[in-house]
CSV table of C-alpha atoms in Angstrom, one decimal:
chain,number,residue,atom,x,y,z
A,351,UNK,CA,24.5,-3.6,10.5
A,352,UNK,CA,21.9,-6.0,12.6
A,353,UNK,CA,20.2,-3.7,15.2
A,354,UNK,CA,19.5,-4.5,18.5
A,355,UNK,CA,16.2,-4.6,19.5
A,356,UNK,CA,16.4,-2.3,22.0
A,357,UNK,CA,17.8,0.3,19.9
A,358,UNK,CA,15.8,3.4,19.0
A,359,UNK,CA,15.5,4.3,15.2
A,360,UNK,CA,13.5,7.1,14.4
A,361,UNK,CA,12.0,7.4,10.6
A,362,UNK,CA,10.6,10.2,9.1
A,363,UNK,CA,8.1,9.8,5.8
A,364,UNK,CA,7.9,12.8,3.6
A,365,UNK,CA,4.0,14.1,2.8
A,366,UNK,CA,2.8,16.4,0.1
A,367,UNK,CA,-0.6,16.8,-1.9
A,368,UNK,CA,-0.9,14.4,-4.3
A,369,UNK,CA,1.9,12.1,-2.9
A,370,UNK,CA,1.0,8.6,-4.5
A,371,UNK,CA,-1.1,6.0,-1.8
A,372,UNK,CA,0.5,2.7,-2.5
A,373,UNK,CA,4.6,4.9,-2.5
A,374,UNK,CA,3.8,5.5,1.3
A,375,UNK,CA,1.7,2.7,2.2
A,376,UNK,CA,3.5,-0.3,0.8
A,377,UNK,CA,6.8,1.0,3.0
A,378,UNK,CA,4.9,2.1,6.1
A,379,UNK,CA,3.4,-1.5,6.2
A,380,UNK,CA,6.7,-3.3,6.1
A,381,UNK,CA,7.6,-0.4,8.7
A,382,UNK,CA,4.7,-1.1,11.1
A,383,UNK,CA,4.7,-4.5,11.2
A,384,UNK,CA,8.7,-4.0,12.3
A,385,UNK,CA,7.5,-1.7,15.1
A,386,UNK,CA,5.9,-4.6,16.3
A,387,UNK,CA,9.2,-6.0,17.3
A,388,UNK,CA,11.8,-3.1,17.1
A,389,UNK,CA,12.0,0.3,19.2
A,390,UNK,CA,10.9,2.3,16.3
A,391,UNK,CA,9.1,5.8,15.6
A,392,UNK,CA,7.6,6.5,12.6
A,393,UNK,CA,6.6,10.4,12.0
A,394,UNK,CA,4.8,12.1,9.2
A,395,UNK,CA,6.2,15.3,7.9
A,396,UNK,CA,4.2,18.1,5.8
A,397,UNK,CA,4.2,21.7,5.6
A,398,UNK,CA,1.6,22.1,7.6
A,399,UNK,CA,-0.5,19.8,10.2
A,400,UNK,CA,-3.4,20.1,7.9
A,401,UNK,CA,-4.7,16.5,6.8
A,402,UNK,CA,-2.7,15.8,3.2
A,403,UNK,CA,-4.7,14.4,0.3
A,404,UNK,CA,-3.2,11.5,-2.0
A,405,UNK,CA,-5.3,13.0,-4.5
A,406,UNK,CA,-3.1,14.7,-7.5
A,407,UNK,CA,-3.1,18.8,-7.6
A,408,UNK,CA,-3.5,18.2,-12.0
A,409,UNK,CA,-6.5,15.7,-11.7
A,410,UNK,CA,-9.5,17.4,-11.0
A,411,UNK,CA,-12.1,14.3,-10.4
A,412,UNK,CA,-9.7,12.0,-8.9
A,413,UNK,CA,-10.7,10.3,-6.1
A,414,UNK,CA,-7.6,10.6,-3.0
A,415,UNK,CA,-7.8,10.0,1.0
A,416,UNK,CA,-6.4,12.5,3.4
A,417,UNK,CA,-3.6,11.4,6.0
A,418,UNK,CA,-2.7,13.2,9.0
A,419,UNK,CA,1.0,14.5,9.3
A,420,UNK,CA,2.3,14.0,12.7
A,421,UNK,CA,5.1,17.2,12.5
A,422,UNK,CA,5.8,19.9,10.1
A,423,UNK,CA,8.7,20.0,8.6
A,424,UNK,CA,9.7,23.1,10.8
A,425,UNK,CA,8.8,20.7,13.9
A,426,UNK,CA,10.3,17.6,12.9
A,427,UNK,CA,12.2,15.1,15.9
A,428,UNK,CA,15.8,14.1,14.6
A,429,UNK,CA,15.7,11.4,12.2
A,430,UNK,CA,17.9,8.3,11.7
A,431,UNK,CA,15.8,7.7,8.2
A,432,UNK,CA,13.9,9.3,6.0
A,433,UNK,CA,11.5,8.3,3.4
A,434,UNK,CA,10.0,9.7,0.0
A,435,UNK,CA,7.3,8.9,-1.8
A,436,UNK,CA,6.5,9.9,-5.1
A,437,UNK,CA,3.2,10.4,-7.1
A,438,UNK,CA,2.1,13.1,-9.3
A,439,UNK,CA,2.3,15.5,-6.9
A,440,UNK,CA,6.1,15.6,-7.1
A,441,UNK,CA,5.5,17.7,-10.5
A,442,UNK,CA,3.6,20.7,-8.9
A,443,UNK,CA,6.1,23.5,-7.8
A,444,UNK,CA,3.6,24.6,-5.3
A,445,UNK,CA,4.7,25.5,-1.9
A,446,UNK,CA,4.2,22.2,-0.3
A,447,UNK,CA,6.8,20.1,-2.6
A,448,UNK,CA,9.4,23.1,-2.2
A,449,UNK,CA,8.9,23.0,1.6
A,450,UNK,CA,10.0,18.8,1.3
A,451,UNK,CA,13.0,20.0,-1.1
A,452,UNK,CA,14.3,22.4,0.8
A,453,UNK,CA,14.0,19.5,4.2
A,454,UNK,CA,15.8,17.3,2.5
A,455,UNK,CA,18.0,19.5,1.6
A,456,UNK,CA,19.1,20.4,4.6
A,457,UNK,CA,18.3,17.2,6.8
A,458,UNK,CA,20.4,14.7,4.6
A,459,UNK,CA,23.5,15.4,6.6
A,460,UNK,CA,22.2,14.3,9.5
A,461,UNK,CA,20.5,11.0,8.1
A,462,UNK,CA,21.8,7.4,8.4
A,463,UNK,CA,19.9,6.4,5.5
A,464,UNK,CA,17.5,8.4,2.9
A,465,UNK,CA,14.9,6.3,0.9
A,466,UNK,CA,13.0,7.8,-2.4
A,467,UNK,CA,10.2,5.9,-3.9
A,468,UNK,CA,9.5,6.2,-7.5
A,469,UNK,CA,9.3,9.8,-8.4
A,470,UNK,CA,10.0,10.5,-4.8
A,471,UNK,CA,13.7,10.1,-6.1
A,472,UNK,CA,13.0,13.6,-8.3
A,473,UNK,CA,12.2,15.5,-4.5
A,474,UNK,CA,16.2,14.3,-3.8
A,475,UNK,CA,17.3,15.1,-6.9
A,476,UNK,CA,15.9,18.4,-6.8
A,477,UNK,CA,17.8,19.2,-3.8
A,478,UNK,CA,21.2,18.4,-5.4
A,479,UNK,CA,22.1,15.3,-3.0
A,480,UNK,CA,22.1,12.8,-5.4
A,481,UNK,CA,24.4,14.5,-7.7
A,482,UNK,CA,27.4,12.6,-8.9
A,483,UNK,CA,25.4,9.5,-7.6
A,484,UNK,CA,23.5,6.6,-9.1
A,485,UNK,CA,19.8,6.4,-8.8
A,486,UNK,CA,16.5,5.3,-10.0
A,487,UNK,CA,12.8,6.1,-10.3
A,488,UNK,CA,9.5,5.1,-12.3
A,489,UNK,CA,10.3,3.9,-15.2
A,490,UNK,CA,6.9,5.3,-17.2
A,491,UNK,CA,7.9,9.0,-15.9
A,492,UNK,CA,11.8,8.4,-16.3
A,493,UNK,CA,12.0,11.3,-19.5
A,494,UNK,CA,10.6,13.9,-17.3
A,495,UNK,CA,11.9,12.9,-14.0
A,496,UNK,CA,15.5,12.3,-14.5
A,497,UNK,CA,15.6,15.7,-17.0
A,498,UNK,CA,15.2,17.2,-14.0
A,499,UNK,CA,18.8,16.6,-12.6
A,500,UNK,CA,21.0,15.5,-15.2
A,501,UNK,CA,23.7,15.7,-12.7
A,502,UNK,CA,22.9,12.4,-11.2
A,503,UNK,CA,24.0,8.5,-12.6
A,504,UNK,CA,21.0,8.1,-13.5
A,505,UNK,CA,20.4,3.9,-13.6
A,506,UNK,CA,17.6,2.7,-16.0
A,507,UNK,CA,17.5,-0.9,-15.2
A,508,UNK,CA,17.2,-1.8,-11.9
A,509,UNK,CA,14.3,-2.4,-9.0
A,510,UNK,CA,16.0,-0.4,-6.5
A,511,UNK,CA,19.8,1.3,-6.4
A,512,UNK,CA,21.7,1.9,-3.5
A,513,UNK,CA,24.6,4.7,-3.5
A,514,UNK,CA,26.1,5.1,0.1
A,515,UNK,CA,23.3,5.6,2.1
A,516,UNK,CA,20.8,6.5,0.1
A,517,UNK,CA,18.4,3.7,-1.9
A,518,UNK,CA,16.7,5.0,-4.3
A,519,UNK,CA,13.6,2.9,-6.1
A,520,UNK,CA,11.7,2.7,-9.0
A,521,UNK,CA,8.1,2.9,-9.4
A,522,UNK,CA,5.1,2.7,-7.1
A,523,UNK,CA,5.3,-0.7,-5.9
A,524,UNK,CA,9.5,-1.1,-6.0
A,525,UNK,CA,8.8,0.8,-2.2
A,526,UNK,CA,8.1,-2.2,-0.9
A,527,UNK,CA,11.0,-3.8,-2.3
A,528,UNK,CA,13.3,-1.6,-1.5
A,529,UNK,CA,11.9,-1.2,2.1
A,530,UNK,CA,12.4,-4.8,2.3
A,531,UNK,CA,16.3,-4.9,1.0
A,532,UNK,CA,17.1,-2.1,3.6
A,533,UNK,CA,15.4,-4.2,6.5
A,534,UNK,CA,17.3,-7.3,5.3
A,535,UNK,CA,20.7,-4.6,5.7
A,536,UNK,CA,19.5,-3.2,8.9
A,537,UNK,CA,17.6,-6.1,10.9
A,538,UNK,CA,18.7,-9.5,9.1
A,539,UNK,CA,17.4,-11.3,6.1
A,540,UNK,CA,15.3,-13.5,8.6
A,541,UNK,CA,13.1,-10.4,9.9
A,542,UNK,CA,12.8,-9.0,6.5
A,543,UNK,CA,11.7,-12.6,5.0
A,544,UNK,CA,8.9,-12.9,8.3
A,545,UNK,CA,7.7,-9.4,7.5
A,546,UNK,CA,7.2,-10.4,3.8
A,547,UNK,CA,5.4,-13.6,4.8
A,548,UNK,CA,3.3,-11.6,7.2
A,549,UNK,CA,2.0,-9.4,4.1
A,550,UNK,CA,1.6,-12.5,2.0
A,551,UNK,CA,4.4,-10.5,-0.4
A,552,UNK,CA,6.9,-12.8,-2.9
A,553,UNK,CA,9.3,-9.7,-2.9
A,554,UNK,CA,12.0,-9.1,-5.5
A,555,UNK,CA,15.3,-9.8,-4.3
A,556,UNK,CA,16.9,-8.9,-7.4
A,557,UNK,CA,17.5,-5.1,-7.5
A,558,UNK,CA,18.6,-5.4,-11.1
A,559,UNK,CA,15.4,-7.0,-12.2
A,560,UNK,CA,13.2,-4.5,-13.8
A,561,UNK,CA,10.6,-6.0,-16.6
A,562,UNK,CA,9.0,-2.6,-16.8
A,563,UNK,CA,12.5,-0.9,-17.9
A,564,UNK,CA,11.9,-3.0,-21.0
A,565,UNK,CA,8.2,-2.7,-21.3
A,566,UNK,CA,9.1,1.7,-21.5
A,567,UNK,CA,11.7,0.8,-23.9
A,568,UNK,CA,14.9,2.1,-21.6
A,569,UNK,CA,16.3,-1.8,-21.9
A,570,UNK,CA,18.4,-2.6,-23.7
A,571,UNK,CA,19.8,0.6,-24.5
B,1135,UNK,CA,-19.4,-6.4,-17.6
B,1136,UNK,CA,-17.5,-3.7,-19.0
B,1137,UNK,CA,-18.0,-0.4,-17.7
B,1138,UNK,CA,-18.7,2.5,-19.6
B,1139,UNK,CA,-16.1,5.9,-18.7
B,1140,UNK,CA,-19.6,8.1,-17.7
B,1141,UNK,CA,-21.0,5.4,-15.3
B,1142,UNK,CA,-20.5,6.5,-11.7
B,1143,UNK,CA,-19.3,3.9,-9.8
B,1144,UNK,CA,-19.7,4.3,-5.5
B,1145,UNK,CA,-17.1,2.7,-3.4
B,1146,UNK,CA,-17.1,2.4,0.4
B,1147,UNK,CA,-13.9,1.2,2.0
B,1148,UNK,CA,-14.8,0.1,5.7
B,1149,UNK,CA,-12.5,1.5,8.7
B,1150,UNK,CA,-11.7,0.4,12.1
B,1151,UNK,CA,-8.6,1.0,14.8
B,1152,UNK,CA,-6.0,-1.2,13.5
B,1153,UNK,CA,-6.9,-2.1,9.8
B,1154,UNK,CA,-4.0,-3.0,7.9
B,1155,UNK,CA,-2.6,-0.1,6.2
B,1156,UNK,CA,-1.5,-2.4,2.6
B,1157,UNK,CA,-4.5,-4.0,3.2
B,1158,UNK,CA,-6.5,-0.8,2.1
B,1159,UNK,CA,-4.1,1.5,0.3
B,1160,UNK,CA,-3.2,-1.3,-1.9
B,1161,UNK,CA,-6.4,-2.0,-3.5
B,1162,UNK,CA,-6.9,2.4,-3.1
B,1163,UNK,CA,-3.7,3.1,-5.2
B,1164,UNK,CA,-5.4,0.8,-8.0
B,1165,UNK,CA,-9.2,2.5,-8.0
B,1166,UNK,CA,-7.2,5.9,-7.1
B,1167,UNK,CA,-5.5,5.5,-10.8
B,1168,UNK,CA,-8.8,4.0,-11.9
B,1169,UNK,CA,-10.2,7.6,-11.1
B,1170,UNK,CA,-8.3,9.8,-13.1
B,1171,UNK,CA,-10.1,7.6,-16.1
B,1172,UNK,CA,-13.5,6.6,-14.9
B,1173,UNK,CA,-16.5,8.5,-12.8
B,1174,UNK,CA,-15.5,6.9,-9.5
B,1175,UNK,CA,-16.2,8.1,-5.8
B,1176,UNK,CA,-14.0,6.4,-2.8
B,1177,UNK,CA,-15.7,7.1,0.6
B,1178,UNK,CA,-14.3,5.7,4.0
B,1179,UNK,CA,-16.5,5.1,6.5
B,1180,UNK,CA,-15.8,4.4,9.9
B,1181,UNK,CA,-17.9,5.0,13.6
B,1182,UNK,CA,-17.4,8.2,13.7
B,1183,UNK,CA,-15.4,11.2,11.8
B,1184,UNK,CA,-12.4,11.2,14.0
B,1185,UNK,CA,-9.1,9.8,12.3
B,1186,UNK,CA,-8.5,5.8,12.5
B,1187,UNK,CA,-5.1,4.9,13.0
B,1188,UNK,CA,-3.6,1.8,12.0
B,1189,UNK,CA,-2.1,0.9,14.9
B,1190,UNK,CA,-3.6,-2.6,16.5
B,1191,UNK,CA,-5.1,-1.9,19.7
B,1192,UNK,CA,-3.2,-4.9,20.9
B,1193,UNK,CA,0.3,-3.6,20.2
B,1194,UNK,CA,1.5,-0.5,22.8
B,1195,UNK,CA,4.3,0.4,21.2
B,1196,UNK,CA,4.0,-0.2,17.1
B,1197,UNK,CA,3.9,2.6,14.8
B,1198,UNK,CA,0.3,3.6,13.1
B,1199,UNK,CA,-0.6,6.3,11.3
B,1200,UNK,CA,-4.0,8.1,11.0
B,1201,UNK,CA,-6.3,8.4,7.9
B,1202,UNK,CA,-9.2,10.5,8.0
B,1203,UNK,CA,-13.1,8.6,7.1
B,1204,UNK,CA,-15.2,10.6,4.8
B,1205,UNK,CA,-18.6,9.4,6.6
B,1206,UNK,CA,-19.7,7.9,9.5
B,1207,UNK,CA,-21.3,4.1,8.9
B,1208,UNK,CA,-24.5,6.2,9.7
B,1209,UNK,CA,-24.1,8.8,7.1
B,1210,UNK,CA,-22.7,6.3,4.3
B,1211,UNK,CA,-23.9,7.0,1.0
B,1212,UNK,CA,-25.8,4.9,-1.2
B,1213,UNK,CA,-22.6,2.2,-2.3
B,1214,UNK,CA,-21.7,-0.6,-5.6
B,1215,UNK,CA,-19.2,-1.5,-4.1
B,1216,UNK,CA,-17.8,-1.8,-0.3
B,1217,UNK,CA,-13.9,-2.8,0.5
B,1218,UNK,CA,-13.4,-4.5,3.8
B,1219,UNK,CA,-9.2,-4.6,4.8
B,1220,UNK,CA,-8.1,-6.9,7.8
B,1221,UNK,CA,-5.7,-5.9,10.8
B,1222,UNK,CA,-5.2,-7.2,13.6
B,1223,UNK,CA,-8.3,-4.6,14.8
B,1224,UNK,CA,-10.5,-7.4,13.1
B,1225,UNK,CA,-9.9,-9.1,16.6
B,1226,UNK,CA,-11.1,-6.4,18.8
B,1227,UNK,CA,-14.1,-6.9,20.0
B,1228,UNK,CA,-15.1,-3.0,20.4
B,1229,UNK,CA,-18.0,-1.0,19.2
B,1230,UNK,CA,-16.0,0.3,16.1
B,1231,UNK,CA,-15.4,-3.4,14.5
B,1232,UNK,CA,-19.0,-4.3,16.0
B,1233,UNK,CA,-20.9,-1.3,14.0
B,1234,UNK,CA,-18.6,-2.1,11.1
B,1235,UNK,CA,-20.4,-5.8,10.5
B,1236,UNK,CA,-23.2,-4.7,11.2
B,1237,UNK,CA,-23.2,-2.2,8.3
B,1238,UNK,CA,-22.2,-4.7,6.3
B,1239,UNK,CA,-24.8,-7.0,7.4
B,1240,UNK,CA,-27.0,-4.2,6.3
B,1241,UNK,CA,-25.8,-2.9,2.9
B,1242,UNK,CA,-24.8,-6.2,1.6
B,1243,UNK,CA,-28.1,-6.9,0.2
B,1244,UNK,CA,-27.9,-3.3,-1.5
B,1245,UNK,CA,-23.9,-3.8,-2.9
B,1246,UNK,CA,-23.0,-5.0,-6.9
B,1247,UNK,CA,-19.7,-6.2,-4.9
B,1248,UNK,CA,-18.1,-6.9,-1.7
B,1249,UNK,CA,-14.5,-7.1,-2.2
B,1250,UNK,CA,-12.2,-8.0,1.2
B,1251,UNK,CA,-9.1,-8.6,1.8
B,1252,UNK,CA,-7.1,-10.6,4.4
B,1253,UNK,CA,-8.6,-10.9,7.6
B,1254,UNK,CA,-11.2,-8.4,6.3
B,1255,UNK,CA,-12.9,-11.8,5.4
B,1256,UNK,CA,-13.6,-12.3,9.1
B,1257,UNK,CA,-16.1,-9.5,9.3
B,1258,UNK,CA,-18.1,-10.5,6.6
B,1259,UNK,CA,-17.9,-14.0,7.7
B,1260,UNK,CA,-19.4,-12.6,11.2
B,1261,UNK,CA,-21.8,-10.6,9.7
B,1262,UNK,CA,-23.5,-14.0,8.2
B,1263,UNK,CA,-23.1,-13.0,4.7
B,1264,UNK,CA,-20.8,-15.5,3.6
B,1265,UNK,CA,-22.6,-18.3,4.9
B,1266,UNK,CA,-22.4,-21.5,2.9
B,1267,UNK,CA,-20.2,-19.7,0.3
B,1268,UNK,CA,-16.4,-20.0,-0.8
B,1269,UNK,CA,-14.1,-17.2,0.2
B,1270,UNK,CA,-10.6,-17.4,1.7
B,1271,UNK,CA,-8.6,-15.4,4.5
B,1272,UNK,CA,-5.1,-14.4,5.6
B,1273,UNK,CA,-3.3,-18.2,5.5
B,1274,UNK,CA,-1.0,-16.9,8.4
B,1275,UNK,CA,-3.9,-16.2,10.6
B,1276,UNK,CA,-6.1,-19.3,9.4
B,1277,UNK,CA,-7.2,-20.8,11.9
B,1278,UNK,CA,-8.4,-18.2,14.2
B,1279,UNK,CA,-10.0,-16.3,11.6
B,1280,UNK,CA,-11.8,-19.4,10.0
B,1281,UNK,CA,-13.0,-20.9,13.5
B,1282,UNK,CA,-15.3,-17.5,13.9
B,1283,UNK,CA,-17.9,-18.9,11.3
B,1284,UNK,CA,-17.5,-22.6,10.4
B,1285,UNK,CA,-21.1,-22.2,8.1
B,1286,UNK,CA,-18.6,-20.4,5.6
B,1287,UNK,CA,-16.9,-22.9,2.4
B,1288,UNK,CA,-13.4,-21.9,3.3
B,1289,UNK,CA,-10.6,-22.2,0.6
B,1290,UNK,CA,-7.1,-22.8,2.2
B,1291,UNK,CA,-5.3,-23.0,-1.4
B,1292,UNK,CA,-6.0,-19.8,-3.2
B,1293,UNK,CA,-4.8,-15.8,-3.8
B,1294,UNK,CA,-8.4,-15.0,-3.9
B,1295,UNK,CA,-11.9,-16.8,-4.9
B,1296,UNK,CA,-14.5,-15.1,-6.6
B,1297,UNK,CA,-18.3,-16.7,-5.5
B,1298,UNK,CA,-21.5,-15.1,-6.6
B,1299,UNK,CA,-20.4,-11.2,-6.1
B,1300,UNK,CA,-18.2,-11.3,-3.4
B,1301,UNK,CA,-14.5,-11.7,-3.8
B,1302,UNK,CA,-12.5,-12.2,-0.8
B,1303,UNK,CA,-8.8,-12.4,-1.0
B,1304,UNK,CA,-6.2,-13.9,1.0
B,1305,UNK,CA,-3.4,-11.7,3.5
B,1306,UNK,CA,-2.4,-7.9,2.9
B,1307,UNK,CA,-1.2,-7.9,-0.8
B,1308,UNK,CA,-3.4,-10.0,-2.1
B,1309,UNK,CA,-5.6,-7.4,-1.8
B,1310,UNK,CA,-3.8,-5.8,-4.8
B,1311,UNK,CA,-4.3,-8.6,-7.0
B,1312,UNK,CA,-8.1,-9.1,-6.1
B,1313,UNK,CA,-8.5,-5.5,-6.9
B,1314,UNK,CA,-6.8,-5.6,-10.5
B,1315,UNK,CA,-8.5,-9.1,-10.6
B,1316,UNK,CA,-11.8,-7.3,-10.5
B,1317,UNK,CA,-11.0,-4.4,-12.4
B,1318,UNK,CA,-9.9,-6.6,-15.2
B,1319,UNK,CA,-13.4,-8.0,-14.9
B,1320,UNK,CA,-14.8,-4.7,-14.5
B,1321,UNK,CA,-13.3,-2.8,-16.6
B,1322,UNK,CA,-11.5,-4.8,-18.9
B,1323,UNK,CA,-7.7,-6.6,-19.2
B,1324,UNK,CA,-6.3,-3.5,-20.8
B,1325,UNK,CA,-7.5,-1.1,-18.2
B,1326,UNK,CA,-6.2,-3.4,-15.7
B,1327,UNK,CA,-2.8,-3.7,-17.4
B,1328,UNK,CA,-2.3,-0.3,-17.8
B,1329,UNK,CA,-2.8,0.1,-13.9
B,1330,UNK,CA,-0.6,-2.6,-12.8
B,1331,UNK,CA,2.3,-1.5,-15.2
B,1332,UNK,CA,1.8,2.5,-13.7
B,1333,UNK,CA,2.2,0.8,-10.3
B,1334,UNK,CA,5.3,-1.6,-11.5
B,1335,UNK,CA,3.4,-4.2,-9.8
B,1336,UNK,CA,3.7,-7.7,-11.4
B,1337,UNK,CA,0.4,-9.0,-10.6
B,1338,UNK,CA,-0.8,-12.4,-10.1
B,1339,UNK,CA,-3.0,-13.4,-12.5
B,1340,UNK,CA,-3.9,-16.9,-11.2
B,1341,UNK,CA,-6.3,-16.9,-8.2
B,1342,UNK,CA,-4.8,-20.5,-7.2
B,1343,UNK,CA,-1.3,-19.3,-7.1
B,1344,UNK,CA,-0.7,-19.6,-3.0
B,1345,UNK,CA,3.0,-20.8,-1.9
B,1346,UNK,CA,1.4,-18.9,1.5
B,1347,UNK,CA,-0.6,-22.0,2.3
B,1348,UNK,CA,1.9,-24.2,1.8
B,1349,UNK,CA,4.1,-22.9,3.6
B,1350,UNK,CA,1.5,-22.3,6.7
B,1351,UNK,CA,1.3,-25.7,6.5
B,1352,UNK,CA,-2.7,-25.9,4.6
B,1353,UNK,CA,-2.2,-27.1,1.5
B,1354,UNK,CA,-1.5,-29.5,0.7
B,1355,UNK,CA,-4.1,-31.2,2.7
């Protein structure tokens, strides 16, 4: 469906410690840069409103930045879309990531479209709503990320899948991709082409084209 | 050179109201991965402490979202290396972009590298520093952003250009392929590899690799 420009869509974007910079960034940019045309809100959704660090829980010296959520999860506006990134973080079972699953878990219903970014897609997963359903994630994590939910189709080669209304991606910098597919859906091949243009981005158009399923040895099978 | 794993590397990312957000978490999500690996600091420095949305100043109604500075320009540590990301925020004319080059007029002298990206060019270019050398810009936004300091050599036909030790890269995500550009340099080709294959990103390896220009119309001439 095109949308009108006047039309309100409302996105939400999924926070956590250690959620992965580039997972949120790249989709936020293609996301901004459509605000700048389009009636669109973006919120940021944690656990808490406490700033949330990119940095991963498992790697003590690493360097991270620290975000601000806009809502908790508990305080969260209705949401037309929702977005989630992945990054190492996704492996804690901390609080914070159980907080996200349970959201998810409940929100989907209401959702016109869910997005996961690369191990983002294992947050979904956890929650049960992609089972019977065929998804991807990052391809150098697939063995520990897709044992996590054998329940779901999981697809080895491909850039980004879409199932219904949920796309699903594979690693890191597949979001933008991905982001940029579901804006040629929603808004028309020619706003998603200016927004790549814009960011200077030759995007993949191919969601079966995935040179890194080969390079981790998941293609050919 | 190549670096050793116990040298401590300082890097200073420069913010302002309405940088890009690609523009810095795409060269961040490469030296964040370069962290868990190597002795690396990431500070953000802005005007003051309080979080710096990217949302352009210009634009009422986009979307931004707000990332929180480590230091103030005043209480920057001692730096190797300072990232400067373009926005449309480069255009303002406020105090915050106005401190910004003038840090950078200030440190330069003290920096290994100077690494910006997109119109991030422009506030080196203002600050003087790239006087009489090569760098590029955003092609998009050429003209404006090159007419600000004619003294500056500037390429119209490139991804980035390396001269002396500043690299300066043209719009958003070229930023990414600077950075792995000067990791590989850095660091070495496998360390940059590695990165680019965690992030799924197929990376430009060729610095004159630009269809951006010609399709803005600059090349060729």
């Amino acid at each position: 469906m095109i949308m009108a420009e006047n039309h309100h869509l409302r996105i939400g974007v999924v926070l956590f410690p250690g959620f992965q910079a580039l997972d949120a960034f790249g989709p936020l940019d293609v996301l901004n840069i459509l605000s700048w045309s389009y009636n669109i809100s973006i919120s940021l959704l944690s656990s808490t409103l406490d700033p949330v660090s990119t940095k991963p829980p498992q790697k003590a010296r690493a360097a991270g930045q620290s975000i601000l959520p806009t809502h908790t999860f508990a305080s969260a506006p209705p949401l037309d879309v929702l977005l989630i990134p992945g990054g190492l973080g996704t492996r804690s079972l901390a609080a914070p990531v159980e907080h996200a699953i349970s959201f998810i878990r409940s929100n989907y219903v209401h959702l016109k479209y869910l997005i996961t970014i690369c191990t983002g897609t294992s947050l979904a997963a956890r929650a049960g709503i992609l089972d019977g359903k065929r998804a991807t994630t990052n391809k150098m994590a697939w063995a520990e990320t897709t044992v996590l939910r054998p329940q779901v189709e999981w697809v080895p080669h491909a850039r980004w899948v879409v199932d219904g209304n949920i796309w699903t991606s594979s690693g890191v910098s597949a979001g933008i991709d991905v982001t940029l597919a579901w804006v040629e859906e929603e808004f028309g091949a020619n706003v998603a082409e200016e927004i790549a243009r814009g960011m200077e981005y030759e995007w993949c158009h191919d969601p079966t084209h995935d040179p890194f399923a080969e390079h981790w040895g998941l293609w050919p099978l």
